[in-house]
Each structure stands twice: as structure tokens, then as C-alpha cells.
Amino acid sequence: MEDTSLVVQFPEGAATGTVEATGSMRPTTVVAGDSVYMLLINQGVTPSVSKSATALDWGLLLVKGSVSGGNKITWKETHVVTLGNGQRIPKSLSQLVSGGGSGVKTEDGTLMFPMRATKKNGNTSLLSMCFDKSEKKWKLSQKTVGDGCRDPTIVEWGEDRLLMMASCERGCRNVYASTASGVDWYTSGEPLTRVWGNSHDRKGYGVQNGFIKVTIEKKDVMLVTLPVFSKENREENEKRAGSTFG
């Protein structure tokens, strides 16, 4: 069972109106240098969307911190996330929350977060939200992808392309692509299957993975890492399995 519990220590007078938020939540994070950005739900607000809803109704918060000595994170800023004027949520959605994976800070300074949404029919899907530094406002992607998927991770691939990978309930990992703006997402290639096991009938989301771009021998590749366990001692013999594509 994965551990999704998280304790967030907010500074006094933060936008949350509280000093500490404790509970089970699935935040989305972006790490850039020694800065850490975390998108999460304000537990004092019930997230919901309607035809005229803005992000303020979702109860989304952006918390910024910095990494200091000893790899400790000090949380310094907390902001309520609101959409720019004219931005609307797709009518098919009933709820929007942080995705539980990780996003990216692109080369032009844009913060890009993967999001998870619930449709009115009860199904879940994925989309993205970014903070446009030049316009100083949040923007939501126009379409959703990845029905039944979760824990999405976004990475920058080249100068004008983003990739998003997510765990899907049928036991595979889907990959989606977008332009650098993240406005529209579409399926890219075939699903990644049997990456973390050799079962032909694998079902369920599996464990959360890492998804990063690295350069090996002057060639950019995507590196996918997942924890694997020996049969003898699952807890003490955790290892990392890797897969690459590029």
C-alpha cells in the first residue's frame, strides 16, 4: 500500500488561514534548482466546479519552499490558485484536484502541473494547468486524456514538446504529448506494459514511478524508474528497475 500521507507546515498568516494541514492528500510537485513548488487541496474547502466556476472554488493552493542544508524544505509562500479572466472549466468535469505526480518548470520559466479531474459520469481523466509568467495567470488545458489514469508526470522533451506519463487502471502506463504550451494533449505511441513485472494479466495502477529526461552519450532519452522487491524480503530488499526510450 502506498503512503500518501503528508504534513505541510505553513507559515503564520498564510493564505490557508491555518498554520498546519495534516491528512491524506495527493500533492503535485515541481522541483527547480533549490526551489520546490507544491500544488495541493486546501482541506478546509470542498473542491467543486460548475459552469461558471473558477479555480478559487476548487480549493487549490500553491506552496513554495526552498531546500536548505540537510535536504530540509522550508515552506515560505502560500498562494490561492485562481484562473485568469475568461478561463472556463470543461463542462464535462465535476471536480478538479492536484494529480499526485510531478510537473516541470520549463526553460521559459513556466510552471506546468499535471491535474486529475472527475467527470460527471464518475470517470477520472487527466489534463494540465500552467502558470504563464509573462501574463501572470493560470491557464487550463482545453481537453482531457487518460480516462482511468492517475499519478501523471510531465517532463519537457525538446524545445517545443511536453510528455506526460500516467499509471492506468488496466495495468499499464500511458504516454501523452503536447506542445510546449500544454494546451492540448494527445496519445503518443503505445502504452508501456510489463515494465515492473512479467505478468501478462497485470491489472491495477501499480507503484508510483519516476519519469525524467537524461542525456546519455549526447543523446536525450526518457528514464522511467520503479521500485521492485525480491520475493524473500519485500520490505528490506527494495531495488530500482529502469526502462529507457528516446
Short mmCIF file of C-alpha atoms in Angstrom, two decimals:
data_model
loop_
_atom_site.label_atom_id
_atom_site.label_comp_id
_atom_site.label_asym_id
_atom_site.label_seq_id
_atom_site.Cartn_x
_atom_site.Cartn_y
_atom_site.Cartn_z
CA MET A 1 0.00 0.00 0.00
CA GLU A 2 1.44 3.36 -0.98
CA ASP A 3 1.87 6.07 1.64
CA THR A 4 0.14 9.25 0.54
CA SER A 5 0.11 10.95 3.94
CA LEU A 6 1.69 14.36 4.06
CA VAL A 7 2.21 17.00 6.72
CA VAL A 8 2.57 20.54 5.42
CA GLN A 9 3.84 23.26 7.75
CA PHE A 10 2.54 26.62 6.58
CA PRO A 11 4.00 29.98 7.70
CA GLU A 12 1.96 32.16 10.05
CA GLY A 13 -0.61 34.27 8.24
CA ALA A 14 -0.57 32.15 5.10
CA ALA A 15 -3.48 32.19 2.69
CA THR A 16 -4.81 28.93 4.11
CA GLY A 17 -5.93 30.60 7.32
CA THR A 18 -4.30 27.77 9.25
CA VAL A 19 -0.81 27.01 10.46
CA GLU A 20 -0.74 23.27 9.80
CA ALA A 21 -2.57 20.95 7.43
CA THR A 22 -2.37 17.25 8.22
CA GLY A 23 -4.03 14.39 6.40
CA SER A 24 -4.03 12.08 3.42
CA MET A 25 -3.63 14.03 0.17
CA ARG A 26 -2.00 13.66 -3.21
CA PRO A 27 0.00 16.82 -3.92
CA THR A 28 1.67 17.58 -7.23
CA THR A 29 5.24 18.87 -7.07
CA VAL A 30 7.70 20.76 -9.25
CA VAL A 31 11.39 20.98 -8.33
CA ALA A 32 13.58 23.61 -9.99
CA GLY A 33 17.05 24.13 -8.53
CA ASP A 34 16.65 24.67 -4.79
CA SER A 35 13.00 25.74 -5.17
CA VAL A 36 10.09 23.37 -4.55
CA TYR A 37 6.53 24.12 -5.69
CA MET A 38 3.65 22.03 -4.36
CA LEU A 39 0.07 22.13 -5.58
CA LEU A 40 -2.46 20.68 -3.14
CA ILE A 41 -6.01 20.87 -1.86
CA ASN A 42 -6.97 23.16 1.00
CA GLN A 43 -8.67 20.67 3.31
CA GLY A 44 -11.00 23.37 4.58
CA VAL A 45 -12.59 23.71 1.13
CA THR A 46 -14.72 21.17 -0.72
CA PRO A 47 -13.48 21.18 -4.34
CA SER A 48 -16.24 21.50 -6.91
CA VAL A 49 -16.73 23.04 -10.31
CA SER A 50 -19.69 24.39 -12.19
CA LYS A 51 -20.32 26.13 -15.49
CA SER A 52 -19.02 29.44 -14.16
CA ALA A 53 -16.57 28.13 -11.58
CA THR A 54 -13.01 29.40 -11.28
CA ALA A 55 -10.07 27.74 -9.58
CA LEU A 56 -10.95 29.57 -6.37
CA ASP A 57 -13.88 27.14 -5.99
CA TRP A 58 -11.56 24.13 -6.21
CA GLY A 59 -9.65 24.98 -3.04
CA LEU A 60 -6.28 24.64 -4.77
CA LEU A 61 -3.19 26.08 -3.10
CA LEU A 62 0.33 26.62 -4.41
CA VAL A 63 3.00 26.36 -1.73
CA LYS A 64 6.58 27.40 -2.48
CA GLY A 65 9.58 26.34 -0.44
CA SER A 66 13.34 26.13 -0.67
CA VAL A 67 15.79 23.34 0.07
CA SER A 68 18.32 24.19 2.76
CA GLY A 69 21.16 22.31 4.45
CA GLY A 70 20.46 18.69 5.29
CA ASN A 71 17.93 18.47 2.43
CA LYS A 72 15.27 20.13 4.57
CA ILE A 73 12.47 22.06 2.88
CA THR A 74 11.39 25.39 4.36
CA TRP A 75 7.93 26.49 3.18
CA LYS A 76 7.86 30.25 2.68
CA GLU A 77 4.93 31.24 0.46
CA THR A 78 1.33 30.05 0.08
CA HIS A 79 -0.97 31.29 -2.69
CA VAL A 80 -4.59 30.59 -3.58
CA VAL A 81 -4.73 29.41 -7.21
CA THR A 82 -7.19 31.30 -9.43
CA LEU A 83 -7.69 31.18 -13.17
CA GLY A 84 -7.25 34.15 -15.47
CA ASN A 85 -10.24 36.09 -16.76
CA GLY A 86 -12.17 34.25 -19.44
CA GLN A 87 -10.85 30.81 -18.43
CA ARG A 88 -13.54 28.19 -18.01
CA ILE A 89 -13.54 24.54 -16.97
CA PRO A 90 -14.77 21.91 -19.46
CA LYS A 91 -18.47 21.31 -18.85
CA SER A 92 -17.97 17.54 -18.56
CA LEU A 93 -15.98 17.90 -15.31
CA SER A 94 -17.43 17.85 -11.80
CA GLN A 95 -14.23 18.00 -9.74
CA LEU A 96 -10.62 19.03 -10.25
CA VAL A 97 -7.75 18.18 -7.90
CA SER A 98 -3.97 18.01 -7.91
CA GLY A 99 -2.75 14.99 -9.85
CA GLY A 100 -0.49 13.29 -7.32
CA GLY A 101 2.51 13.21 -9.65
CA SER A 102 5.08 15.82 -10.64
CA GLY A 103 5.28 18.70 -13.07
CA VAL A 104 8.03 20.77 -14.62
CA LYS A 105 9.38 24.30 -14.79
CA THR A 106 10.06 24.83 -18.48
CA GLU A 107 13.03 26.66 -19.96
CA ASP A 108 11.00 29.88 -20.29
CA GLY A 109 10.06 29.78 -16.59
CA THR A 110 6.50 28.43 -16.96
CA LEU A 111 5.24 26.20 -14.14
CA MET A 112 3.37 23.21 -15.61
CA PHE A 113 1.34 20.93 -13.32
CA PRO A 114 -0.49 17.73 -14.33
CA MET A 115 -4.03 17.61 -12.96
CA ARG A 116 -6.62 14.91 -12.30
CA ALA A 117 -10.31 15.54 -12.89
CA THR A 118 -13.55 13.71 -12.19
CA LYS A 119 -16.17 13.74 -14.91
CA LYS A 120 -19.89 13.95 -14.27
CA ASN A 121 -20.22 10.26 -15.20
CA GLY A 122 -17.81 9.36 -12.38
CA ASN A 123 -14.79 8.55 -14.56
CA THR A 124 -11.46 10.24 -13.96
CA SER A 125 -9.20 11.82 -16.56
CA LEU A 126 -6.09 13.98 -16.85
CA LEU A 127 -5.28 17.48 -18.01
CA SER A 128 -2.72 20.16 -17.15
CA MET A 129 -2.57 23.63 -15.68
CA CYS A 130 0.25 26.12 -16.11
CA PHE A 131 1.23 29.50 -14.73
CA ASP A 132 2.08 31.86 -17.57
CA LYS A 133 4.88 34.03 -16.21
CA SER A 134 4.50 36.72 -18.87
CA GLU A 135 0.74 37.11 -18.38
CA LYS A 136 0.89 36.27 -14.66
CA LYS A 137 -2.15 33.99 -14.71
CA TRP A 138 -3.09 30.31 -14.58
CA LYS A 139 -4.31 28.50 -17.68
CA LEU A 140 -6.03 25.13 -18.02
CA SER A 141 -5.60 22.76 -20.96
CA GLN A 142 -8.61 22.56 -23.27
CA LYS A 143 -9.13 18.79 -23.39
CA THR A 144 -8.76 15.79 -21.09
CA VAL A 145 -6.96 12.50 -21.75
CA GLY A 146 -6.15 9.33 -19.85
CA ASP A 147 -9.52 8.04 -18.67
CA GLY A 148 -8.97 5.93 -15.55
CA CYS A 149 -5.35 7.08 -15.08
CA ARG A 150 -3.60 8.78 -12.16
CA ASP A 151 -0.18 9.93 -10.82
CA PRO A 152 0.68 11.85 -14.01
CA THR A 153 4.21 13.17 -14.52
CA ILE A 154 5.15 15.88 -17.03
CA VAL A 155 8.63 16.38 -18.49
CA GLU A 156 9.98 18.74 -21.14
CA TRP A 157 11.06 16.98 -24.34
CA GLY A 158 12.96 19.24 -26.71
CA GLU A 159 12.22 22.92 -27.22
CA ASP A 160 8.56 22.72 -28.16
CA ARG A 161 7.14 19.48 -26.74
CA LEU A 162 5.96 18.12 -23.40
CA LEU A 163 5.42 14.47 -22.47
CA MET A 164 3.10 13.18 -19.74
CA MET A 165 3.10 9.63 -18.38
CA ALA A 166 0.45 8.22 -16.05
CA SER A 167 -0.45 4.95 -14.30
CA CYS A 168 -3.66 3.46 -15.67
CA GLU A 169 -6.06 1.04 -14.01
CA ARG A 170 -5.69 -1.63 -16.69
CA GLY A 171 -2.10 -2.17 -15.54
CA CYS A 172 -0.01 -0.12 -17.98
CA ARG A 173 1.45 3.36 -18.27
CA ASN A 174 0.19 5.66 -20.97
CA VAL A 175 2.27 8.40 -22.57
CA TYR A 176 0.75 11.63 -23.90
CA ALA A 177 2.33 14.52 -25.79
CA SER A 178 1.61 18.23 -26.08
CA THR A 179 3.13 21.39 -27.46
CA ALA A 180 5.20 23.50 -25.08
CA SER A 181 2.10 25.48 -24.11
CA GLY A 182 0.31 22.35 -22.84
CA VAL A 183 -2.99 23.49 -24.38
CA ASP A 184 -3.89 20.13 -25.97
CA TRP A 185 -2.76 16.60 -25.07
CA TYR A 186 -2.90 13.53 -27.31
CA THR A 187 -1.79 9.89 -27.12
CA SER A 188 1.86 9.37 -28.06
CA GLY A 189 2.94 5.87 -29.06
CA GLU A 190 1.90 2.60 -27.47
CA PRO A 191 1.29 2.10 -23.70
CA LEU A 192 4.25 0.94 -21.62
CA THR A 193 3.44 -2.58 -20.39
CA ARG A 194 5.26 -5.16 -18.25
CA VAL A 195 7.80 -2.52 -17.13
CA TRP A 196 7.63 -3.55 -13.47
CA GLY A 197 6.64 -7.21 -13.71
CA ASN A 198 6.31 -10.15 -16.08
CA SER A 199 2.61 -10.88 -15.63
CA HIS A 200 0.60 -10.86 -18.86
CA ASP A 201 -2.60 -10.25 -16.89
CA ARG A 202 -1.39 -7.35 -14.74
CA LYS A 203 -4.20 -5.06 -13.54
CA GLY A 204 -4.31 -2.05 -11.25
CA TYR A 205 -2.18 1.07 -11.02
CA GLY A 206 0.95 -0.49 -9.55
CA VAL A 207 3.59 1.56 -7.77
CA GLN A 208 4.36 5.20 -8.44
CA ASN A 209 7.22 5.78 -10.86
CA GLY A 210 9.85 8.35 -11.70
CA PHE A 211 9.95 9.87 -15.19
CA ILE A 212 12.83 12.17 -16.16
CA LYS A 213 14.82 13.28 -19.19
CA VAL A 214 18.54 12.50 -19.13
CA THR A 215 21.39 12.77 -21.63
CA ILE A 216 23.38 9.60 -22.29
CA GLU A 217 26.29 9.77 -24.73
CA LYS A 218 24.99 13.09 -26.12
CA LYS A 219 21.54 11.62 -26.76
CA ASP A 220 18.40 12.69 -24.88
CA VAL A 221 16.39 9.75 -23.51
CA MET A 222 13.49 9.34 -21.11
CA LEU A 223 14.29 7.32 -18.00
CA VAL A 224 11.48 5.51 -16.17
CA THR A 225 12.30 4.13 -12.71
CA LEU A 226 10.15 1.98 -10.44
CA PRO A 227 10.73 0.13 -7.15
CA VAL A 228 10.86 -3.68 -7.31
CA PHE A 229 11.12 -6.17 -4.46
CA SER A 230 12.68 -9.58 -4.02
CA LYS A 231 10.40 -12.48 -3.11
CA GLU A 232 12.43 -13.27 0.02
CA ASN A 233 12.03 -9.97 1.83
CA ARG A 234 9.79 -7.36 0.23
CA GLU A 235 10.43 -4.56 2.73
CA GLU A 236 14.19 -4.85 3.17
CA ASN A 237 15.22 -5.66 -0.39
CA GLU A 238 13.74 -2.80 -2.34
CA LYS A 239 15.59 -2.08 -5.57
CA ARG A 240 15.04 0.16 -8.55
CA ALA A 241 14.11 -1.05 -12.01
CA GLY A 242 14.64 1.16 -15.01
CA SER A 243 13.48 1.46 -18.59
CA THR A 244 14.53 3.98 -21.22
CA PHE A 245 13.16 5.24 -24.50
CA GLY A 246 14.08 8.11 -26.73
#
